Amino acid sequence: MPGLIRGVARTAVVAGTATAVSNRVSRRQQGRWAAQEGYHQEPQPQYQQPPPPPPPAAATPPQDEMTQRIDQLKQLGDLKAQGVLTEAEFEEQKRRLLS
């Protein structure tokens, strides 16, 4: 058991050291690039309160069933024109809508 704990502790130390070295190298490299290119790093964003939710939209009057079907048929026609639906798929969906 002590060998296991020693191995785990050694792994944790190695991983922590590797992370620290990697972060340091990244910061140093970023500094060099900034100096070479005149790059100005954006400041870290400050966390702010999220904006309040928008006011609820005014209730729209419900469309009658026929208007909804016409809109769906127009959408199907557009999909067919774009090549998304084949002629057979278009006819099948149209049949379902109108039945």
mmCIF file of C-alpha atoms in Angstrom:
data_model
loop_
_atom_site.group_PDB
_atom_site.id
_atom_site.type_symbol
_atom_site.label_atom_id
_atom_site.label_comp_id
_atom_site.label_asym_id
_atom_site.label_seq_id
_atom_site.Cartn_x
_atom_site.Cartn_y
_atom_site.Cartn_z
ATOM 1 C CA MET A 1 0.000 0.000 0.000
ATOM 2 C CA PRO A 2 2.772 2.557 0.777
ATOM 3 C CA GLY A 3 4.213 1.889 -2.683
ATOM 4 C CA LEU A 4 0.861 2.671 -4.251
ATOM 5 C CA ILE A 5 0.481 5.922 -2.323
ATOM 6 C CA ARG A 6 4.058 6.897 -3.172
ATOM 7 C CA GLY A 7 3.360 6.245 -6.877
ATOM 8 C CA VAL A 8 0.184 8.282 -6.816
ATOM 9 C CA ALA A 9 1.917 11.145 -5.018
ATOM 10 C CA ARG A 10 4.806 11.090 -7.491
ATOM 11 C CA THR A 11 2.369 11.192 -10.422
ATOM 12 C CA ALA A 12 0.532 14.141 -8.872
ATOM 13 C CA VAL A 13 3.797 16.055 -8.377
ATOM 14 C CA VAL A 14 4.954 15.355 -11.931
ATOM 15 C CA ALA A 15 1.592 16.382 -13.397
ATOM 16 C CA GLY A 16 1.485 19.571 -11.320
ATOM 17 C CA THR A 17 5.024 20.489 -12.319
ATOM 18 C CA ALA A 18 4.318 19.819 -15.980
ATOM 19 C CA THR A 19 1.222 22.017 -15.846
ATOM 20 C CA ALA A 20 3.102 24.858 -14.166
ATOM 21 C CA VAL A 21 5.945 24.692 -16.692
ATOM 22 C CA SER A 22 3.540 24.539 -19.618
ATOM 23 C CA ASN A 23 1.624 27.572 -18.371
ATOM 24 C CA ARG A 24 4.845 29.528 -17.847
ATOM 25 C CA VAL A 25 6.088 28.692 -21.337
ATOM 26 C CA SER A 26 2.751 29.736 -22.825
ATOM 27 C CA ARG A 27 2.792 33.083 -21.005
ATOM 28 C CA ARG A 28 6.400 33.770 -22.001
ATOM 29 C CA GLN A 29 5.716 32.858 -25.623
ATOM 30 C CA GLN A 30 2.619 35.044 -25.681
ATOM 31 C CA GLY A 31 4.684 37.927 -24.319
ATOM 32 C CA ARG A 32 7.278 37.483 -27.036
ATOM 33 C CA TRP A 33 4.662 37.452 -29.765
ATOM 34 C CA ALA A 34 3.076 40.563 -28.313
ATOM 35 C CA ALA A 35 6.411 42.358 -28.316
ATOM 36 C CA GLN A 36 7.222 41.306 -31.895
ATOM 37 C CA GLU A 37 3.905 42.162 -33.484
ATOM 38 C CA GLY A 38 2.788 45.029 -31.311
ATOM 39 C CA TYR A 39 -0.098 42.792 -30.341
ATOM 40 C CA HIS A 40 -2.207 44.065 -27.501
ATOM 41 C CA GLN A 41 -4.027 41.347 -25.678
ATOM 42 C CA GLU A 42 -7.651 42.002 -24.899
ATOM 43 C CA PRO A 43 -8.284 42.315 -21.171
ATOM 44 C CA GLN A 44 -10.041 39.385 -19.574
ATOM 45 C CA PRO A 45 -13.797 39.948 -19.633
ATOM 46 C CA GLN A 46 -15.312 40.921 -16.352
ATOM 47 C CA TYR A 47 -18.296 38.894 -15.342
ATOM 48 C CA GLN A 48 -21.427 40.990 -15.313
ATOM 49 C CA GLN A 49 -25.015 40.449 -14.438
ATOM 50 C CA PRO A 50 -26.895 39.008 -17.411
ATOM 51 C CA PRO A 51 -29.237 41.486 -19.064
ATOM 52 C CA PRO A 52 -32.835 41.303 -17.929
ATOM 53 C CA PRO A 53 -35.059 39.115 -20.068
ATOM 54 C CA PRO A 54 -36.930 40.925 -22.826
ATOM 55 C CA PRO A 55 -40.524 41.843 -22.101
ATOM 56 C CA PRO A 56 -43.028 39.261 -23.251
ATOM 57 C CA ALA A 57 -44.102 39.678 -26.839
ATOM 58 C CA ALA A 58 -47.610 40.828 -27.534
ATOM 59 C CA ALA A 59 -49.906 37.902 -28.069
ATOM 60 C CA THR A 60 -50.569 37.362 -31.746
ATOM 61 C CA PRO A 61 -54.037 36.292 -32.719
ATOM 62 C CA PRO A 62 -54.135 32.577 -33.535
ATOM 63 C CA GLN A 63 -54.225 31.787 -37.220
ATOM 64 C CA ASP A 64 -57.069 29.766 -38.502
ATOM 65 C CA GLU A 65 -56.375 26.226 -39.616
ATOM 66 C CA MET A 66 -56.536 26.982 -43.346
ATOM 67 C CA THR A 67 -53.961 29.781 -43.075
ATOM 68 C CA GLN A 68 -51.609 27.423 -41.238
ATOM 69 C CA ARG A 69 -52.002 24.790 -43.948
ATOM 70 C CA ILE A 70 -51.330 27.344 -46.677
ATOM 71 C CA ASP A 71 -48.160 28.463 -44.894
ATOM 72 C CA GLN A 72 -47.006 24.848 -44.546
ATOM 73 C CA LEU A 73 -47.667 24.215 -48.231
ATOM 74 C CA LYS A 74 -45.602 27.279 -49.128
ATOM 75 C CA GLN A 75 -42.754 25.975 -46.970
ATOM 76 C CA LEU A 76 -42.976 22.574 -48.653
ATOM 77 C CA GLY A 77 -42.900 24.284 -52.060
ATOM 78 C CA ASP A 78 -39.796 26.224 -51.055
ATOM 79 C CA LEU A 79 -38.074 23.030 -49.866
ATOM 80 C CA LYS A 80 -38.946 21.320 -53.145
ATOM 81 C CA ALA A 81 -37.625 24.298 -55.143
ATOM 82 C CA GLN A 82 -34.363 24.190 -53.176
ATOM 83 C CA GLY A 83 -33.974 20.494 -53.944
ATOM 84 C CA VAL A 84 -34.363 19.378 -50.338
ATOM 85 C CA LEU A 85 -37.522 17.393 -51.129
ATOM 86 C CA THR A 86 -38.049 15.138 -54.124
ATOM 87 C CA GLU A 87 -41.259 15.254 -56.105
ATOM 88 C CA ALA A 88 -42.514 12.076 -54.404
ATOM 89 C CA GLU A 89 -41.703 13.402 -50.912
ATOM 90 C CA PHE A 90 -43.402 16.692 -51.731
ATOM 91 C CA GLU A 91 -46.555 14.945 -52.963
ATOM 92 C CA GLU A 92 -46.646 12.688 -49.864
ATOM 93 C CA GLN A 93 -46.345 15.633 -47.447
ATOM 94 C CA LYS A 94 -48.900 17.634 -49.414
ATOM 95 C CA ARG A 95 -51.319 14.715 -49.279
ATOM 96 C CA ARG A 96 -50.857 14.446 -45.486
ATOM 97 C CA LEU A 97 -51.457 18.169 -45.033
ATOM 98 C CA LEU A 98 -54.598 18.259 -47.104
ATOM 99 C CA SER A 99 -56.178 15.105 -45.726
#
